[in-house]
């Protein structure tokens, strides 16, 4: 799955009367590859609808960017059929039993996620923002038929919970090689690493198996690899969208300060 991350770009969320000062991190599929503009704003990096320029670039840094009370309230757009709802709920249930974050249908929470279709894209904001004065809807695009796999949905949900892409970690050059010569012109920003100034990793190691990592041919212009792992060149899991990794869960549980009943990867600390 290819991705674009919008950083520091004002955007207008569909249905909102005005633009929001949000970064948009959009996981894009074929539908919008040739365009750098969608209703939500200008796409800069690939697959995220993200929030403001205060983000850290592996995990969000500020408590205000985490979902309040560790509750992730959500609804579905009217055009979601039973199968689409089942896919999303299956993905959420798989997360729910591994973390202290509660996933539940929205009741009266002022800001809440709406799972939506739009073209073929997978897309989500990064982290929470208080939108109660802007309609309250935080869209996550898990569009059918392009974005229905459990790992794709979990990827978008982790963005919303506060995760950026794994391969954007500042230390990624120790673990992967970026083959700039194979990247589609105009897509290079998808591969730019972040800096330690805006990044927290919560002491956790780099994770090639993360559901937040790109695959080896992401944004390739010629079917040759754009990303290859350095220490395990035969790694076939990089870019997997089957399911969140063990480390993804550990990071989530650290980010939301879950208690020690939940897996926090203490044996893996970097
Ligand atoms: Zn993404």
PDB file of N, CA and C and ligand atoms in Angstrom, residues 1-5 25-28 46-48 122-124 155-156 159 163-165 167 211-212 214 241, ligand 1:
ATOM      1  N   UNK A   1       0.838  -1.182   0.000  1.00  0.00           N
ATOM      2  CA  UNK A   1       0.000   0.000   0.000  1.00  0.00           C
ATOM      3  C   UNK A   1       0.884   1.247   0.000  1.00  0.00           C
ATOM      4  N   UNK A   2       0.571   2.133  -0.836  1.00  0.00           N
ATOM      5  CA  UNK A   2       1.332   3.361  -0.872  1.00  0.00           C
ATOM      6  C   UNK A   2       0.720   4.382   0.062  1.00  0.00           C
ATOM      7  N   UNK A   3       1.534   5.303   0.415  1.00  0.00           N
ATOM      8  CA  UNK A   3       1.060   6.280   1.372  1.00  0.00           C
ATOM      9  C   UNK A   3       1.588   7.663   1.055  1.00  0.00           C
ATOM     10  N   UNK A   4       0.833   8.634   1.467  1.00  0.00           N
ATOM     11  CA  UNK A   4       1.266  10.018   1.371  1.00  0.00           C
ATOM     12  C   UNK A   4       0.999  10.656   2.718  1.00  0.00           C
ATOM     13  N   UNK A   5       1.909  11.439   3.181  1.00  0.00           N
ATOM     14  CA  UNK A   5       1.660  12.142   4.436  1.00  0.00           C
ATOM     15  C   UNK A   5       1.600  13.630   4.162  1.00  0.00           C
ATOM     16  N   UNK A  25      -2.388  12.869   6.700  1.00  0.00           N
ATOM     17  CA  UNK A  25      -1.534  11.743   6.367  1.00  0.00           C
ATOM     18  C   UNK A  25      -2.421  10.699   5.724  1.00  0.00           C
ATOM     19  N   UNK A  26      -2.312  10.554   4.446  1.00  0.00           N
ATOM     20  CA  UNK A  26      -3.262   9.716   3.723  1.00  0.00           C
ATOM     21  C   UNK A  26      -2.582   8.499   3.141  1.00  0.00           C
ATOM     22  N   UNK A  27      -3.114   7.350   3.455  1.00  0.00           N
ATOM     23  CA  UNK A  27      -2.661   6.131   2.809  1.00  0.00           C
ATOM     24  C   UNK A  27      -3.398   6.015   1.502  1.00  0.00           C
ATOM     25  N   UNK A  28      -2.677   6.258   0.452  1.00  0.00           N
ATOM     26  CA  UNK A  28      -3.320   6.337  -0.853  1.00  0.00           C
ATOM     27  C   UNK A  28      -3.215   5.019  -1.588  1.00  0.00           C
ATOM     28  N   UNK A  46       1.682  11.078   1.473  1.00  0.00           N
ATOM     29  CA  UNK A  46       1.201   9.822   0.935  1.00  0.00           C
ATOM     30  C   UNK A  46      -0.047   9.197   1.486  1.00  0.00           C
ATOM     31  N   UNK A  47      -0.172   8.959   2.765  1.00  0.00           N
ATOM     32  CA  UNK A  47      -1.328   8.180   3.178  1.00  0.00           C
ATOM     33  C   UNK A  47      -1.879   8.598   4.524  1.00  0.00           C
ATOM     34  N   UNK A  48      -1.723   9.824   4.897  1.00  0.00           N
ATOM     35  CA  UNK A  48      -2.169  10.244   6.225  1.00  0.00           C
ATOM     36  C   UNK A  48      -2.967  11.540   6.167  1.00  0.00           C
ATOM     37  N   UNK A 122      -7.116   4.863   1.556  1.00  0.00           N
ATOM     38  CA  UNK A 122      -7.002   4.639   2.988  1.00  0.00           C
ATOM     39  C   UNK A 122      -6.404   5.931   3.526  1.00  0.00           C
ATOM     40  N   UNK A 123      -6.994   6.506   4.527  1.00  0.00           N
ATOM     41  CA  UNK A 123      -6.461   7.767   5.024  1.00  0.00           C
ATOM     42  C   UNK A 123      -6.959   8.046   6.424  1.00  0.00           C
ATOM     43  N   UNK A 124      -6.089   8.693   7.193  1.00  0.00           N
ATOM     44  CA  UNK A 124      -6.490   9.065   8.547  1.00  0.00           C
ATOM     45  C   UNK A 124      -5.695  10.254   9.022  1.00  0.00           C
ATOM     46  N   UNK A 155      -3.848  -0.003  10.329  1.00  0.00           N
ATOM     47  CA  UNK A 155      -2.870   1.034  10.002  1.00  0.00           C
ATOM     48  C   UNK A 155      -3.511   2.410  10.156  1.00  0.00           C
ATOM     49  N   UNK A 156      -4.679   2.587   9.596  1.00  0.00           N
ATOM     50  CA  UNK A 156      -5.352   3.891   9.676  1.00  0.00           C
ATOM     51  C   UNK A 156      -5.771   4.211  11.107  1.00  0.00           C
ATOM     52  N   UNK A 159      -2.797   5.384  13.014  1.00  0.00           N
ATOM     53  CA  UNK A 159      -2.547   6.798  12.716  1.00  0.00           C
ATOM     54  C   UNK A 159      -3.413   7.671  13.624  1.00  0.00           C
ATOM     55  N   UNK A 163       0.042   7.315  15.746  1.00  0.00           N
ATOM     56  CA  UNK A 163       1.237   6.739  15.120  1.00  0.00           C
ATOM     57  C   UNK A 163       1.515   7.388  13.770  1.00  0.00           C
ATOM     58  N   UNK A 164       2.816   7.671  13.537  1.00  0.00           N
ATOM     59  CA  UNK A 164       3.280   7.992  12.199  1.00  0.00           C
ATOM     60  C   UNK A 164       3.898   6.739  11.590  1.00  0.00           C
ATOM     61  N   UNK A 165       4.433   6.891  10.380  1.00  0.00           N
ATOM     62  CA  UNK A 165       5.013   5.719   9.717  1.00  0.00           C
ATOM     63  C   UNK A 165       6.322   5.287  10.375  1.00  0.00           C
ATOM     64  N   UNK A 167       8.887   3.811   9.018  1.00  0.00           N
ATOM     65  CA  UNK A 167      10.095   4.076   8.227  1.00  0.00           C
ATOM     66  C   UNK A 167      10.471   5.561   8.231  1.00  0.00           C
ATOM     67  N   UNK A 211       2.928  -2.729  11.137  1.00  0.00           N
ATOM     68  CA  UNK A 211       1.879  -2.479  10.156  1.00  0.00           C
ATOM     69  C   UNK A 211       1.955  -1.025   9.666  1.00  0.00           C
ATOM     70  N   UNK A 212       2.829  -0.238  10.312  1.00  0.00           N
ATOM     71  CA  UNK A 212       3.012   1.160   9.930  1.00  0.00           C
ATOM     72  C   UNK A 212       4.220   1.368   9.014  1.00  0.00           C
ATOM     73  N   UNK A 214       6.220   0.948   5.351  1.00  0.00           N
ATOM     74  CA  UNK A 214       5.980   0.727   3.912  1.00  0.00           C
ATOM     75  C   UNK A 214       6.599  -0.586   3.461  1.00  0.00           C
ATOM     76  N   UNK A 241       0.369  -6.022   5.831  1.00  0.00           N
ATOM     77  CA  UNK A 241      -0.894  -5.425   6.272  1.00  0.00           C
ATOM     78  C   UNK A 241      -1.840  -6.518   6.752  1.00  0.00           C
TER      79      UNK A 241
HETATM   80 ZN1  LIG B   1      -0.101   5.523   6.733  1.00  0.00          ZN
END
